[in-house]
Coordinates of C-alpha atoms and ligand atoms in Angstrom, one line a residue:
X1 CA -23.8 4.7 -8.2
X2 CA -21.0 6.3 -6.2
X3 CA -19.9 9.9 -7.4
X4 CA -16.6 10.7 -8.4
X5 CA -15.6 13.4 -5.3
X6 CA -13.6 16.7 -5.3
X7 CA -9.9 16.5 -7.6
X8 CA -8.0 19.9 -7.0
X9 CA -6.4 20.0 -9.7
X10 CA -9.9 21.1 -11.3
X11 CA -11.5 19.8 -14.9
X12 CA -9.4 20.8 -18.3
X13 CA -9.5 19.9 -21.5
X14 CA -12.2 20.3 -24.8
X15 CA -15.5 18.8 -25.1
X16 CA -18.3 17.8 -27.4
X17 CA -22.3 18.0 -26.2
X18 CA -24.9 15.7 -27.9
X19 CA -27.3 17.6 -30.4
X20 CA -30.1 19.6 -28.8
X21 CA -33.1 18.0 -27.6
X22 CA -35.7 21.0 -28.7
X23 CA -33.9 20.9 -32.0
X24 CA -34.2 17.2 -32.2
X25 CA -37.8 16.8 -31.5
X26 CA -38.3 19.2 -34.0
X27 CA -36.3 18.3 -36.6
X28 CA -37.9 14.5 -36.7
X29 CA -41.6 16.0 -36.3
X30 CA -40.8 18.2 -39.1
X31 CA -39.2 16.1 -41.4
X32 CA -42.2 13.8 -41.1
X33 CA -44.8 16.7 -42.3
X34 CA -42.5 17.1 -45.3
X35 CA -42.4 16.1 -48.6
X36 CA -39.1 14.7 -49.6
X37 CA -36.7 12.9 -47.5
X38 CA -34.9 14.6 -44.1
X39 CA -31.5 14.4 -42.9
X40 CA -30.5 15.0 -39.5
X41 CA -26.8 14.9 -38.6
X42 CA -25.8 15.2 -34.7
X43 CA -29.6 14.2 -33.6
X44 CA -29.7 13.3 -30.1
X45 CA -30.0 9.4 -29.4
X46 CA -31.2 9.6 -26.1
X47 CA -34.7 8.6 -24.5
X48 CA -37.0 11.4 -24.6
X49 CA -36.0 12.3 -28.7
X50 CA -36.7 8.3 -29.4
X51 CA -39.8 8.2 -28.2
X52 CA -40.6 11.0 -30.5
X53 CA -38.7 8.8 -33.0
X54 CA -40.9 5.6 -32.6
X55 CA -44.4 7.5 -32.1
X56 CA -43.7 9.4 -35.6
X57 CA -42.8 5.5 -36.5
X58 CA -46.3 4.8 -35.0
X59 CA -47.9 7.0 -37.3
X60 CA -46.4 5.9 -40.7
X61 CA -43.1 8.1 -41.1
X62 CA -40.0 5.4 -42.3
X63 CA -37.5 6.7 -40.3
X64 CA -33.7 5.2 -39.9
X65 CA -30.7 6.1 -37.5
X66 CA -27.6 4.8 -37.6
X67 CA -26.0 6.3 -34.1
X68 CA -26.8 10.3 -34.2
X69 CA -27.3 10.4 -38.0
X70 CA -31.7 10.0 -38.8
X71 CA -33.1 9.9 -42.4
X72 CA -36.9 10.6 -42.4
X73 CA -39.2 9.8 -45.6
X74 CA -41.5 12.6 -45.3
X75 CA -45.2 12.1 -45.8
X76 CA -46.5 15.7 -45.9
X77 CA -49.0 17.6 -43.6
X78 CA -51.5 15.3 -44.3
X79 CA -49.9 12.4 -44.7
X80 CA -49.9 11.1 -41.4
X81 CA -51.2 7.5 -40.9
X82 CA -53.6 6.6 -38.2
X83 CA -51.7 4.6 -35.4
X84 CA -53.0 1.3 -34.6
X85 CA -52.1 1.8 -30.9
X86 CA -51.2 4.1 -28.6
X87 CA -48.4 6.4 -28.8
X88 CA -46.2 5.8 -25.8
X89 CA -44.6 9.2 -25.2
X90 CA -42.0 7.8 -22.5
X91 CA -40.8 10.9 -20.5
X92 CA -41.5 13.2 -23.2
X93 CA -43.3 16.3 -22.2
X94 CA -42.3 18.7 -25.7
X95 CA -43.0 15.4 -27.9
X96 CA -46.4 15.4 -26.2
X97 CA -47.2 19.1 -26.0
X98 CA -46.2 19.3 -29.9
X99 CA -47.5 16.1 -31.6
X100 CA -50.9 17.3 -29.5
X101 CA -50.7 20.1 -31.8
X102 CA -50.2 18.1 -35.1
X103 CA -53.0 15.6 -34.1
X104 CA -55.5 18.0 -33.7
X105 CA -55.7 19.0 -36.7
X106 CA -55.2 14.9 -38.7
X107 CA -58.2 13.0 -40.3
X108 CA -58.0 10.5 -37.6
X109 CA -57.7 9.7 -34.0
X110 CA -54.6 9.0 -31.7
X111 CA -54.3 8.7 -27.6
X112 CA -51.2 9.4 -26.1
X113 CA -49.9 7.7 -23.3
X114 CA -46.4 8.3 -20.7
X115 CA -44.6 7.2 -18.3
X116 CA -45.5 8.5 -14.4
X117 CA -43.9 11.2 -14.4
X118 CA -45.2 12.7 -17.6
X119 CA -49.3 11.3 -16.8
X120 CA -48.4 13.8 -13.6
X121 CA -47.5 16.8 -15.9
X122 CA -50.4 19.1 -17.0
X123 CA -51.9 18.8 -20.0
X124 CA -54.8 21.4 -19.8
X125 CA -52.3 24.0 -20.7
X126 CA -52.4 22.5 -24.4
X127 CA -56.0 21.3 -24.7
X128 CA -57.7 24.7 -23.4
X129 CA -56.1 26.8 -26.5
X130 CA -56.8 23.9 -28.9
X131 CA -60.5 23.4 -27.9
X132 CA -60.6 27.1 -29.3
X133 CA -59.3 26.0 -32.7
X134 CA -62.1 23.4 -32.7
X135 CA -59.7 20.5 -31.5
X136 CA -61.6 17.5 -29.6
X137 CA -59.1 16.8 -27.2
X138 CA -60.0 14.4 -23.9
X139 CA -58.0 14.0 -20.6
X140 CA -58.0 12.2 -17.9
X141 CA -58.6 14.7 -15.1
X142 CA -55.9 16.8 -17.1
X143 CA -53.3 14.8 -17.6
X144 CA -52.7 11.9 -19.6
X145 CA -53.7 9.7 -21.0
X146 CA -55.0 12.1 -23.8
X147 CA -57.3 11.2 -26.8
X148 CA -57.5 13.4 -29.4
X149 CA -60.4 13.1 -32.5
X150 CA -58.8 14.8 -35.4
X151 CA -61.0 17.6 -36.4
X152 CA -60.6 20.5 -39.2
X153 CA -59.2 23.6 -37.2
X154 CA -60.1 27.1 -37.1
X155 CA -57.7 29.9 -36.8
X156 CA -56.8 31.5 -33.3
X157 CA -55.5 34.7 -32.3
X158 CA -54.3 33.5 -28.6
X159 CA -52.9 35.6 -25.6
X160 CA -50.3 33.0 -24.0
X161 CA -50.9 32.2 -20.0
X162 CA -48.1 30.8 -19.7
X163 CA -44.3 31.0 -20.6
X164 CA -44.1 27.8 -22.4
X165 CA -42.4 27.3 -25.9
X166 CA -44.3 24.0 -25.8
X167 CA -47.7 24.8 -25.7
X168 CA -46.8 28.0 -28.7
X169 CA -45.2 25.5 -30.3
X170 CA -48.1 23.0 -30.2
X171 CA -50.4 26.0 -31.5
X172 CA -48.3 26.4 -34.4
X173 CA -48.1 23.2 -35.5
X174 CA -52.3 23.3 -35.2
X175 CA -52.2 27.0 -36.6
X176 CA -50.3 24.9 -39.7
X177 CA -53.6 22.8 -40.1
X178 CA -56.3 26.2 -39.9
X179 CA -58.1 27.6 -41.9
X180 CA -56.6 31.1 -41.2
X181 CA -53.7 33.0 -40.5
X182 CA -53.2 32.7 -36.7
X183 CA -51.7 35.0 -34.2
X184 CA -50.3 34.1 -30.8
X185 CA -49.3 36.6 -28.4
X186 CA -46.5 35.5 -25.7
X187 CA -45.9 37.8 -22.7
X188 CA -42.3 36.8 -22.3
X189 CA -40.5 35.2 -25.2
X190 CA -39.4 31.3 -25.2
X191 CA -37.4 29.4 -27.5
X192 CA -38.2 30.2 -30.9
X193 CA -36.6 26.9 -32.5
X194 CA -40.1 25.9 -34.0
X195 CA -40.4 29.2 -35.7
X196 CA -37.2 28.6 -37.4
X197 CA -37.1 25.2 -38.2
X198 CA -40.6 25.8 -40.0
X199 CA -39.3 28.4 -42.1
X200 CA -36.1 26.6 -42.8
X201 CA -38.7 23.8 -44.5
X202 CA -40.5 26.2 -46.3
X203 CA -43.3 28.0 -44.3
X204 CA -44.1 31.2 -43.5
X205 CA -44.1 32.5 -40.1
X206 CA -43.1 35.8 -38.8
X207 CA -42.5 37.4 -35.5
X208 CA -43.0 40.5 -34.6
X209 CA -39.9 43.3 -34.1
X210 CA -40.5 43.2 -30.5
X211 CA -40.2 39.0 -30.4
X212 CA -44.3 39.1 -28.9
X213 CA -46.4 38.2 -31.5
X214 CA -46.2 34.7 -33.7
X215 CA -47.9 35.3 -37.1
X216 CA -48.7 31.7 -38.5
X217 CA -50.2 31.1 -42.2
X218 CA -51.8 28.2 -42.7
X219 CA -51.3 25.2 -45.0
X220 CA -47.4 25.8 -46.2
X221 CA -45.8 23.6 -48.4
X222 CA -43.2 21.8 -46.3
X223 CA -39.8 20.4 -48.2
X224 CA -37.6 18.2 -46.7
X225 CA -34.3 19.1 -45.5
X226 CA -30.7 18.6 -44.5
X227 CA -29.9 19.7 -41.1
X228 CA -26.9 19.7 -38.7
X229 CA -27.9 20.6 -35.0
X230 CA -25.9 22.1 -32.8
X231 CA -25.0 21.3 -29.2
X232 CA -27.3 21.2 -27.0
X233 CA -27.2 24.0 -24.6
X234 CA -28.7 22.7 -21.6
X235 CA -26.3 20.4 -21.5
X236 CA -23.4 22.3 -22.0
X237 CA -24.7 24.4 -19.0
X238 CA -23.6 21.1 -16.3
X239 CA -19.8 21.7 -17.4
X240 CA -20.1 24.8 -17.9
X241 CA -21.5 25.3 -13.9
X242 CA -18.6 22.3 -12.7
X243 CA -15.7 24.5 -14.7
X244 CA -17.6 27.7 -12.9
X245 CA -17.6 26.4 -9.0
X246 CA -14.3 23.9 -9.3
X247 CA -11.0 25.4 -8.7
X248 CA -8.2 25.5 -11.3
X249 CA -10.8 24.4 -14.1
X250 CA -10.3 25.6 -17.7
X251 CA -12.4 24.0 -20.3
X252 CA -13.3 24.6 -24.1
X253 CA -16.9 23.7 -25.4
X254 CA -16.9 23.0 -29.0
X255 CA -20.7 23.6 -31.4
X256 CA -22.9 25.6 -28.9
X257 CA -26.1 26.6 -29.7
X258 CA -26.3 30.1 -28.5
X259 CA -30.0 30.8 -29.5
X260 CA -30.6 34.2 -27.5
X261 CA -33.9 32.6 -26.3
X262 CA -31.6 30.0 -24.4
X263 CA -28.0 31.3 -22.9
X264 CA -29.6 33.0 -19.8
X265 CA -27.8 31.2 -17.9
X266 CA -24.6 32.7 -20.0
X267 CA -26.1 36.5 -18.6
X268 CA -26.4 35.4 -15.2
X269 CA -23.1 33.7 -15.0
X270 CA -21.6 37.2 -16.3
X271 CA -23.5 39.3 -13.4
X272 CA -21.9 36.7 -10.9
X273 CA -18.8 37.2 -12.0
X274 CA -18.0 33.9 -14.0
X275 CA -15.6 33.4 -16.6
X276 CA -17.2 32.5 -20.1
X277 CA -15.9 33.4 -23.4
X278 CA -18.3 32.9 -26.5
X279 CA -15.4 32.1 -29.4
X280 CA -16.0 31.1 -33.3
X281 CA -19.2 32.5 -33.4
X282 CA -21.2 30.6 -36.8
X283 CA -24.7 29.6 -38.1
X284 CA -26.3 25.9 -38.0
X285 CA -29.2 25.8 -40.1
X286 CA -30.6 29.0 -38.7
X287 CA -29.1 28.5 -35.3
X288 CA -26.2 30.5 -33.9
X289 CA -23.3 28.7 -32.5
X290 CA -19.7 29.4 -30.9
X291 CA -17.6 27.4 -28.8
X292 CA -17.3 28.1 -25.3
X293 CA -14.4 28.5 -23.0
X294 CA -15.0 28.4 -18.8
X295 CA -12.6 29.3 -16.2
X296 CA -12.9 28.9 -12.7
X297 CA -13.9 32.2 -10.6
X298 CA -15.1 33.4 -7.5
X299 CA -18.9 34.0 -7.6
X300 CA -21.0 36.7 -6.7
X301 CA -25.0 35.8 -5.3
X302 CA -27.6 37.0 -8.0
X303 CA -31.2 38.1 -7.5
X304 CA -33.7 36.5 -10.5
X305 CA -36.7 37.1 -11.5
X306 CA -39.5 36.4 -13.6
X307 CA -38.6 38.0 -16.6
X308 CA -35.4 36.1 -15.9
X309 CA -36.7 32.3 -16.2
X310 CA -37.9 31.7 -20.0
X311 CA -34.4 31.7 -21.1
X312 CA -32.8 29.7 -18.5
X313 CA -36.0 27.5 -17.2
X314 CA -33.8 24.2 -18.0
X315 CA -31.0 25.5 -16.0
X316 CA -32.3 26.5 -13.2
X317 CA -31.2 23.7 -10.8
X318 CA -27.5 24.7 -11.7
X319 CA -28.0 28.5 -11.0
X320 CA -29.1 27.2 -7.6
X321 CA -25.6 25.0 -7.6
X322 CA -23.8 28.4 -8.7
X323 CA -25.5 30.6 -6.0
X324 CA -24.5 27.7 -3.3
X325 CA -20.9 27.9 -4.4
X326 CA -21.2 31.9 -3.9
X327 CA -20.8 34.1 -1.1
X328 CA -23.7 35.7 -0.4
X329 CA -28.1 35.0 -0.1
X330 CA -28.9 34.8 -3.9
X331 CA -32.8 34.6 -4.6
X332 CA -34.8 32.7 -7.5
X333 CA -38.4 33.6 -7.6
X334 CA -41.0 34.2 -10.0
X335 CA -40.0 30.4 -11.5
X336 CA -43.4 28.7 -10.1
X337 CA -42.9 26.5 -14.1
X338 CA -40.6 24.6 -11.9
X339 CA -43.3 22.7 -10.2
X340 CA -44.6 21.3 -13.0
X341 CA -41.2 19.5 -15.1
X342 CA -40.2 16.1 -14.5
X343 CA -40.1 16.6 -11.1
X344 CA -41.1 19.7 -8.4
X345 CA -38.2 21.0 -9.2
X346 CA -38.4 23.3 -6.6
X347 CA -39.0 20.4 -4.0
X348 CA -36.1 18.0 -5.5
X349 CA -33.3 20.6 -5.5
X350 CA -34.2 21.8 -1.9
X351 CA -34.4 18.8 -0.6
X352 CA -31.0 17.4 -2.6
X353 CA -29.0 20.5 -2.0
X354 CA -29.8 20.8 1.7
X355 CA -28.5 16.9 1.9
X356 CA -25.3 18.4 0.9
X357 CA -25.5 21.1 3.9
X358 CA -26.7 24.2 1.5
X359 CA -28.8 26.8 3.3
X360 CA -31.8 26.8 0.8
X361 CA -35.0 27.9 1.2
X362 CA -38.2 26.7 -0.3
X363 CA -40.3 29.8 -1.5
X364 CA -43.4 28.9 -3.8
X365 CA -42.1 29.7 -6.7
X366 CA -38.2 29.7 -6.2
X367 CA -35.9 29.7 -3.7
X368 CA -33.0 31.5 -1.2
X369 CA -29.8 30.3 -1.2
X370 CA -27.1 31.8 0.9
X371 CA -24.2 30.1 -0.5
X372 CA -20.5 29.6 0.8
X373 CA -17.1 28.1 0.0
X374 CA -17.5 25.0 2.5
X375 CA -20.5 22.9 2.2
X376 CA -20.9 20.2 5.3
X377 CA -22.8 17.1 4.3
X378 CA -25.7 16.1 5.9
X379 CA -26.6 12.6 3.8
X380 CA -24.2 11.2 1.4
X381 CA -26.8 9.1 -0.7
X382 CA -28.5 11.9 -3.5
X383 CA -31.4 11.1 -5.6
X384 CA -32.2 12.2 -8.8
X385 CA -35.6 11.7 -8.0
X386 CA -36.0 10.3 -11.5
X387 CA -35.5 13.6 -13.4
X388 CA -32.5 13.8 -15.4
X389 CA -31.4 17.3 -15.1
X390 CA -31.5 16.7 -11.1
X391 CA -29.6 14.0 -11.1
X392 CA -26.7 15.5 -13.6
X393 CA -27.0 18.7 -11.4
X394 CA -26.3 16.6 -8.3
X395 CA -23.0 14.9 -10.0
X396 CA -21.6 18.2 -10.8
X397 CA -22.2 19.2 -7.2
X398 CA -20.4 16.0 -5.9
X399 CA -16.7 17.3 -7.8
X400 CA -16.9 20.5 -5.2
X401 CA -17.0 17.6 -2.1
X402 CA -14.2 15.6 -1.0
X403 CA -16.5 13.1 1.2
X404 CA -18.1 10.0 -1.1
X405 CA -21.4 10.4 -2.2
X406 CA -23.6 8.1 -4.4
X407 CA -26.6 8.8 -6.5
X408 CA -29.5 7.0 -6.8
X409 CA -32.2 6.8 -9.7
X410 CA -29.3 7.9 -12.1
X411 CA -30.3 5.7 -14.9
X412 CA -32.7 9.0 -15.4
X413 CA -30.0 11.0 -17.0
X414 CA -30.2 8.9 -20.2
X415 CA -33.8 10.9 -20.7
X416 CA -31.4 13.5 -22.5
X417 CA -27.8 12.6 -22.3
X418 CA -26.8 8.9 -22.0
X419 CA -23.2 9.4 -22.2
X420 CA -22.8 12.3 -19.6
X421 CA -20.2 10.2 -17.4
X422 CA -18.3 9.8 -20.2
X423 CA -18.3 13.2 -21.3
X424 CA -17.1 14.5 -17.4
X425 CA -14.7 12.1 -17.5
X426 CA -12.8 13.6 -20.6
X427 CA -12.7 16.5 -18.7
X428 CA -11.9 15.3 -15.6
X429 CA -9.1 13.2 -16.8
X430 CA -7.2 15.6 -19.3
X431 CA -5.2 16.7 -16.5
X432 CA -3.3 13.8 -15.4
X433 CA -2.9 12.6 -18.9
Ligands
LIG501 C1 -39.0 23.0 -24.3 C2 -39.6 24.0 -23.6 C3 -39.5 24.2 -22.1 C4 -38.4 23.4 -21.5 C5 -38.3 22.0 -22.1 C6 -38.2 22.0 -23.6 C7 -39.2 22.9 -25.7 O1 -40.7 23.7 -21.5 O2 -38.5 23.4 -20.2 O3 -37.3 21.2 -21.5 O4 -38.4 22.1 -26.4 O5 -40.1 23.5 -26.2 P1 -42.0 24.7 -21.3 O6 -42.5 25.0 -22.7 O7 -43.0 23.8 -20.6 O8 -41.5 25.8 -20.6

C-alpha cells in the first residue's frame, strides 16, 4: 500500500484508541474461569484477542460480541471442556503463554498450534517453570506445536529468568490450579494486569511493597464481572511518537491506560524533551486512565537501559523512530527480549529504518541511532515484515518524508489494531476541515 507522505501543517485534532490488548486477553480468559456471566465493554476486535476468543470457544466457554462489546458465560476454574481439536492460537504469543498456564493444571488434554511466526517464538520459557509444578507439557524442539496433559499442580516458589509478564502470568493462572500458595519472584517488574484483573474477580493475590514478589493462593472463587477497558497504550504510543517528531502537531488522546508498569515510553519522551500532558486522570476497573495531549518538540537523544525495557518493551521500535528524529547518538541496549517477538525486532527496525537513510546500528541486544532533522531515502518500498507493531511504526515514520513510500505485508497491523489508518486519518485530516 503506498504511505501517506509528510503534510506541514502537522496532525491535530482528538482521538480514540481500541481497548488494550493485555487487558483483553485477560478479561475473556478470566471471564471464562468465572462463575456467572462477563461483560466486557471496549474489548479489542482485532486478530490476536479473537483467537483468544475462539480457542476459549474451543474449550466450552459461550461467548458473544457484538462489535467491541463480549458477554462470556463463565464455567468456573474447572469448568473447562476438553477441545475436540486443536487450539489455533493465530499470532498470539500472551494467549499462548497464558492459556499454557490454565491447561496445565485442567482434567484433560489440549495442543496448541500458531501461525509461523508464533511456532518460531519460544516456548521453553513457559514449560521449564511449569514442569516444576508437575505440568506435562511437550514441544516440538521448543516451540510449537505444544501438547499439554492436564495434571494436578503443585505449588512453586519461582525466581523469574526472564522479564516477561507472560510467562508470570502463565504461572499464576497454574499457581490458581496448586495445591499451595505460590510465590514468584520477578527481578524487574512487568505489567501487572493479571494480578488485578484476578483480584477484581474475586482472588487473592498480593504483591509485595517493593512490586518483586507475586504471592498467589490457590483455588479462589472467581465471580463474573462487568468491565470497561481502557485504551490501549501501545497503541496510543504510534500517535503519540507522529505528534512527537511531526512539526506543528497538537493532538488529544482520550481513555489512556496509564498502568505505571506500561507508560515508559511517557518517562523517556519527558528526558528527551517531548511534550505530553497526562489530563483527567480516573480509574477503569482497577486501571488508571487520563487523556493525553502531545505537542510537537525538538528532541533530545536518550541512553536506555535494561532496567528501562519492561515498561516500554512494546514500544521500542518507536523510541528508535524518536531517537532518529533527534539530534544526537541515542543508545538502546540491554533489550536482547526484542529478538524473540513477532519478529527480530532488532533485525526488522535496522534494516527498515536504515531503508529510510537512519544511521542505526545493530548491537545484540539494542541498537545506536544517531538521529537528525533530514532523513535521505535509500529504498522507498518498507516492510512490515509481518509484525504489526513494525509495520504501524514504519507508517508513522513515512508522515516525517515528503518522498512516496509504500508498505508491504501491512495487512499485519490488523494483529492488534484493524482500524489504524482510519484512526491517523482523523488526525491527519482535522486540519484542513
Ligand atoms: C504481554 C507481555 C509482553 C509484551 C506483549 C504482551 C502481556 O511480552 O511484549 O506484547 O500481555 O503479558 P513478554 O511477557 O514476552 O515480555
Amino acid at each position: 500500500m503506498k504511505l501517506k507522505s509528510f503534510s506541514k501543517n502537522g496532525l491535530h485534532g482528538q482521538i480514540s484508541v481500541p481497548g488494550d490488548k493485555s487487558i483483553s486477553h485477560r478479561g475473556l480468559i478470566l471471564g471464562a474461569i468465572s462463575d456467572g456471566t462477563t461483560q466486557l465493554h471496549h474489548f479489542l476486535a482485532a486478530d490476536d484477542c479473537l483467537s483468544t476468543l475462539n480457542a476459549l470457544k474451543d474449550l466450552g466457554v459461550p461467548i458473544t460480541r457484538k462489535n467491541d462489546f463480549l458477554t462470556i458465560e463463565g464455567q468456573g476454574l474447572t469448568g473447562l471442556k476438553r477441545p475436540t481439536k486443536s487450539l489455533d492460537m493465530g499470532n498470539a504469543g500472551t494467549a499462548t503463554r497464558l492459556l499454557a498456564g490454565l491447561l496445565a493444571g485442567q482434567s484433560f488434554n489440549s495442543t496448541l498450534i500458531g501461525d509461523s511466526s508464533l511456532s518460531k517464538r519460544p516456548m521453553g520459557r513457559v514449560q521449564t517453570p511449569l514442569q516444576q509444578m508437575g505440568a506435562k507439557i511437550e514441544l516440538t524442539d521448543g516451540h510449537l506445536p505444544m501438547t499439554i496433559t492436564g495434571q494436578k499442580l503443585h505449588s512453586i516458589d519461582y525466581q523469574m529468568t526472564v522479564a516477561s509478564a507472560q510467562v508470570k502470568s502463565a504461572l499464576i493462572f497454574a499457581a490458581l490450579q496448586a495445591d499451595e500458595k505460590s510465590t514468584i519472584k520477578e527481578f524487574l517488574p512487568t505489567r501487572d494486569h493479571t494480578e488485578r484483573l484476578l483480584n477484581k474477580f474475586g482472588a487473592n493475590i498480593t504483591t509485595s511493597d517493593d512490586g518483586y514478589t507475586i504471592t498467589v493462593e490457590p483455588h479462589p472463587h472467581l465471580v463474573g464481572q462487568d468491565l470497561t477497558i481502557p485504551g490501549d497504550m501501545s497503541s496510543a504510543a504510534f500517535f503519540i511518537t507522529a505528534a512527537s517528531i511531526i512539526p506543528n502537531s497538537k493532538i488529544t488522546i482520550l481513555n489512556v491506560g496509564i498502568n505505571p508498569t506500561r507508560t515508559g515510553l511517557l518517562k523517556i519522551l519527558e528526558k528527551m524533551g517531548g511534550k505530553v500532558k497526562i489530563i483527567n486522570r480516573s480509574q477503569s476497573d482497577g486501571e488508571p486512565t487520563a487523556d493525553l495531549e502531545i505537542e510537537s518538540a525538538q528532541l533530545k537523544p536518550i541512553k536506555i537501559t535494561s532496567k528501562d525495557i519492561p515498561d516500554v518493551i512494546d514500544e521500542l521500535p518507536l523510541v528508535a523512530l524518536l531517537a532518529a528524529a533527534a539530534n544526537g547518538v541515542s543508545e538502546v541496549t540491554g533489550a536482547l527480549e526484542l529478538r524473540v517477538k513477532e519478529t527480530d525486532r532488532i533485525s526488522t527496525i535496522v534494516t527498515e529504518l536504515q531503508k529510510l537513510g537512519i544511521k542505526i546500528t545493530e548491537l545484540t541486544d539494542g541498537f545506536i541511532i544517531d538521529g537528525r532533522d533530514d532523513w535521505q531515502i535509500q529504498d522507498s518500498k518498507l516492510d512490515s515484515h509481518g509484525d504489526h507493531r513494525i509495520g504501524m511504526m514504519l507508517a508513522i515514520a513515512a508522515l516525517r518524508v515528503k518522498e512516496p513510500l509504500t508498505l508491504e505485508n501491512e495487512d499485519a497491523i490488523s494483529i492488534s489494531y484493524p482500524q489504524f489508518f482510519d484512526d491517523l486519518k482523523e488526525i491527519e485530516d482535522a486540519d484542513s476541515n
